[in-house]
GROMACS .gro file of C-alpha atoms in nm:
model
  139
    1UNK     CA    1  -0.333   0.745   1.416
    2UNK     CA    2  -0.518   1.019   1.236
    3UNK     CA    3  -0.925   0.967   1.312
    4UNK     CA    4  -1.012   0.898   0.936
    5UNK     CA    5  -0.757   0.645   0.945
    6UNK     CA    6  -0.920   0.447   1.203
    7UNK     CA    7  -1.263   0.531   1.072
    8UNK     CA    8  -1.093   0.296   0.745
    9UNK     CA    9  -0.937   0.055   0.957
   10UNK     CA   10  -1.270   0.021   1.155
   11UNK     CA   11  -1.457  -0.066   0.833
   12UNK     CA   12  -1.154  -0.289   0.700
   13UNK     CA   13  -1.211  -0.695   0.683
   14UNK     CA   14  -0.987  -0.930   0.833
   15UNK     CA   15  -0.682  -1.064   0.626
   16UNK     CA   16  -0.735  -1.411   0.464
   17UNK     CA   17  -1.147  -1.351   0.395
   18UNK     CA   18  -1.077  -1.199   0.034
   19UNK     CA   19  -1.146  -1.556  -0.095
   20UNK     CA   20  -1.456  -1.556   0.129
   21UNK     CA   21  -1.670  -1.282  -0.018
   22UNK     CA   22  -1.898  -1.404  -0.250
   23UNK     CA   23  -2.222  -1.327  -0.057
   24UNK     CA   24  -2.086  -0.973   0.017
   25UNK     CA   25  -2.182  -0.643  -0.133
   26UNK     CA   26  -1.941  -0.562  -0.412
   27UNK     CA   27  -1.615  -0.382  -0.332
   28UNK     CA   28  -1.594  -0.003  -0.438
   29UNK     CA   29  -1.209  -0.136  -0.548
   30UNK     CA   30  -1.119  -0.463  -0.739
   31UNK     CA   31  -0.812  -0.605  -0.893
   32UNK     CA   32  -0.805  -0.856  -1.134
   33UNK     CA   33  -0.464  -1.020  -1.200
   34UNK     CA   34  -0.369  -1.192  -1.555
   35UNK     CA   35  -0.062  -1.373  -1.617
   36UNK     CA   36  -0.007  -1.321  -1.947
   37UNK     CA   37   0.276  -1.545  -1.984
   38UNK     CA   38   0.076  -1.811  -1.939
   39UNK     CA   39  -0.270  -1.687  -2.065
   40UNK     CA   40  -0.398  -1.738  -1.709
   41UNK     CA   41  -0.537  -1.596  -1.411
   42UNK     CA   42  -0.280  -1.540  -1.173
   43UNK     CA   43  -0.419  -1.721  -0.861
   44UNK     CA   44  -0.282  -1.749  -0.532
   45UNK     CA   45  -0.133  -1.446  -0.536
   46UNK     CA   46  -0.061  -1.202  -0.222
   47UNK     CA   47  -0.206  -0.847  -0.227
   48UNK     CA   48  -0.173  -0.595   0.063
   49UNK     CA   49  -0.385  -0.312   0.061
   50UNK     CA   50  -0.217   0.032   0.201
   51UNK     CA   51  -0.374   0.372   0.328
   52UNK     CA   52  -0.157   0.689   0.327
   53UNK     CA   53  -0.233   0.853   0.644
   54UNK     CA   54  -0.155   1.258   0.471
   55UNK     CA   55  -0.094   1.395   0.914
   56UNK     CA   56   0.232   1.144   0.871
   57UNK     CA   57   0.262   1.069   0.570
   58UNK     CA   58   0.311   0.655   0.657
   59UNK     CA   59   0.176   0.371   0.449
   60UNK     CA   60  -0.073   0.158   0.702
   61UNK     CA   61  -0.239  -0.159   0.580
   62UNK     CA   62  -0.528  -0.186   0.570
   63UNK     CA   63  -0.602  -0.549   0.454
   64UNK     CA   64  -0.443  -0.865   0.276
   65UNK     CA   65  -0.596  -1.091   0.087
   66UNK     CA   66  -0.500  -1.335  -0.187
   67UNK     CA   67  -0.622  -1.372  -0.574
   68UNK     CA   68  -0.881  -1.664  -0.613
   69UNK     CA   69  -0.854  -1.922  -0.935
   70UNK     CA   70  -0.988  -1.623  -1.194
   71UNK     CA   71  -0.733  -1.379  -1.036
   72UNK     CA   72  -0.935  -1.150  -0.841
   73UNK     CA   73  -0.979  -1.081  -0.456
   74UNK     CA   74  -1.326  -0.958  -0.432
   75UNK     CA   75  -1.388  -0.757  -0.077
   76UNK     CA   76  -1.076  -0.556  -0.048
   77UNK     CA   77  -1.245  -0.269   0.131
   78UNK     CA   78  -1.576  -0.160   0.211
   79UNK     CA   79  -1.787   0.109   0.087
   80UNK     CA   80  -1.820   0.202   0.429
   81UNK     CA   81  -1.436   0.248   0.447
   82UNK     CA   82  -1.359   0.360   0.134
   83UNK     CA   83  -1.278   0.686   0.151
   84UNK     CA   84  -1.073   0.995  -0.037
   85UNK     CA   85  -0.697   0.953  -0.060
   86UNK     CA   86  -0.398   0.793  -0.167
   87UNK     CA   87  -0.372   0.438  -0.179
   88UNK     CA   88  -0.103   0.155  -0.249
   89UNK     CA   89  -0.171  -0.228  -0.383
   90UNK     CA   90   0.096  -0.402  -0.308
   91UNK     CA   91   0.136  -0.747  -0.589
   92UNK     CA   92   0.343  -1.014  -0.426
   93UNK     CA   93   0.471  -1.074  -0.758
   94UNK     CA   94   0.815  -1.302  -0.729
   95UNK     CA   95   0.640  -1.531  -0.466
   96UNK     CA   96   0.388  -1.610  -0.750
   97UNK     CA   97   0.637  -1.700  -0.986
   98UNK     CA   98   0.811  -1.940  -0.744
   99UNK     CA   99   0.523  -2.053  -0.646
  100UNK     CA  100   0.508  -2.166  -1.060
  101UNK     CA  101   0.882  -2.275  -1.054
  102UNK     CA  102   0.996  -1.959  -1.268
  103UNK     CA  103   1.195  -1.661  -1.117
  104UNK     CA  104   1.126  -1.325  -1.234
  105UNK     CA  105   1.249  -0.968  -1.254
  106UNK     CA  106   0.973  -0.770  -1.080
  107UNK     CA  107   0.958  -0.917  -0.726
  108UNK     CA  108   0.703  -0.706  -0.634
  109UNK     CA  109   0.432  -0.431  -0.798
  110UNK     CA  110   0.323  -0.120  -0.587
  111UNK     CA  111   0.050   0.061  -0.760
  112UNK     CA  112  -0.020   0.375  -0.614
  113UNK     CA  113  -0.305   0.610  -0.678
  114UNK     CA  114  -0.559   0.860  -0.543
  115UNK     CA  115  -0.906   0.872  -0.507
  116UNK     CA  116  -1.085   1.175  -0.523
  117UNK     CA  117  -1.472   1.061  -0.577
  118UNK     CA  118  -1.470   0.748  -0.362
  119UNK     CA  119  -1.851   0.745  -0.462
  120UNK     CA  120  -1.747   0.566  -0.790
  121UNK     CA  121  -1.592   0.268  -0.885
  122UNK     CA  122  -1.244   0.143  -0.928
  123UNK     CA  123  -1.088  -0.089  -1.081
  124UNK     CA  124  -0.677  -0.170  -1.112
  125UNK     CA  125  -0.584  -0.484  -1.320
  126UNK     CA  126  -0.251  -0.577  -1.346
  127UNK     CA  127  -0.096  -0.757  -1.710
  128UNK     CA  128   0.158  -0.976  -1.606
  129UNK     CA  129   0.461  -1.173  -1.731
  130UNK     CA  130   0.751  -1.279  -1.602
  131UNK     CA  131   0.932  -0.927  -1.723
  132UNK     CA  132   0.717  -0.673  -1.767
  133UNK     CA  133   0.390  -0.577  -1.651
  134UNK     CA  134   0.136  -0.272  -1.719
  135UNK     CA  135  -0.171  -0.178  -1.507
  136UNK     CA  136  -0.473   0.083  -1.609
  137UNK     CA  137  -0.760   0.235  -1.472
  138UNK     CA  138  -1.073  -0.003  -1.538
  139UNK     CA  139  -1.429   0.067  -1.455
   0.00000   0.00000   0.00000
């Protein structure tokens, strides 16, 4: 493991607290997922946070967490650990909609993209239906 990978994995929160982190500092990188379908938040829904390590070029995840009842997961990654790179969210999409009693056509979402100022801010919503979704860079 490359040492900037550990230095994020060193900085990374344990799966399962994304629904904890209301008294923590905000997250350099937030999500907020929308079923559109519905005209909801999507909550309860699995995300899985992914580092590309550039020496191998693997995926390794970093952290898990699951969307609360207004569709976010605050505290995906620290400032601390947020760092330049190329990174993957990972939307457990068709256990969502089963989760609802519907079946879909995207079973999952992989949004990849690459930091180059990890000074700033990001944010990656994701629009979602039961056929079609569409994602953008927010601030």
């Amino acid at each position: 493991m490359s040492t900037r990978l550990q230095r994020i994995k060193d900085h990374i929160l344990s799966a399962n607290q994304c629904s904890e982190m209301s008294a923590l500092p905000p997250s350099p990188l937030t999500t907020h997922v929308l079923n559109t379908g519905r005209g909801i938040p999507a909550a309860g829904m699995s995300i899985t946070l992914y580092f590309l390590d550039p020496t191998t070029p693997a995926w390794n995840r970093l952290t898990t967490g699951t969307t609360n009842n207004d569709g976010r997961c605050p505290g995906l990654i620290t400032r601390e650990a947020f760092s330049p790179g190329t990174y993957k969210m990972c939307f457990e999409t068709g256990q969502y909609w089963e989760g609802l009693g519907e079946t879909c056509f995207y079973p999952y979402v992989e949004i990849v993209f690459t930091i180059t100022d990890s000074s700033q801010k990001f944010h990656i919503p994701l629009l979602l239906s039961r056929f079609s979704y569409s994602t953008y860079r927010g601030s």
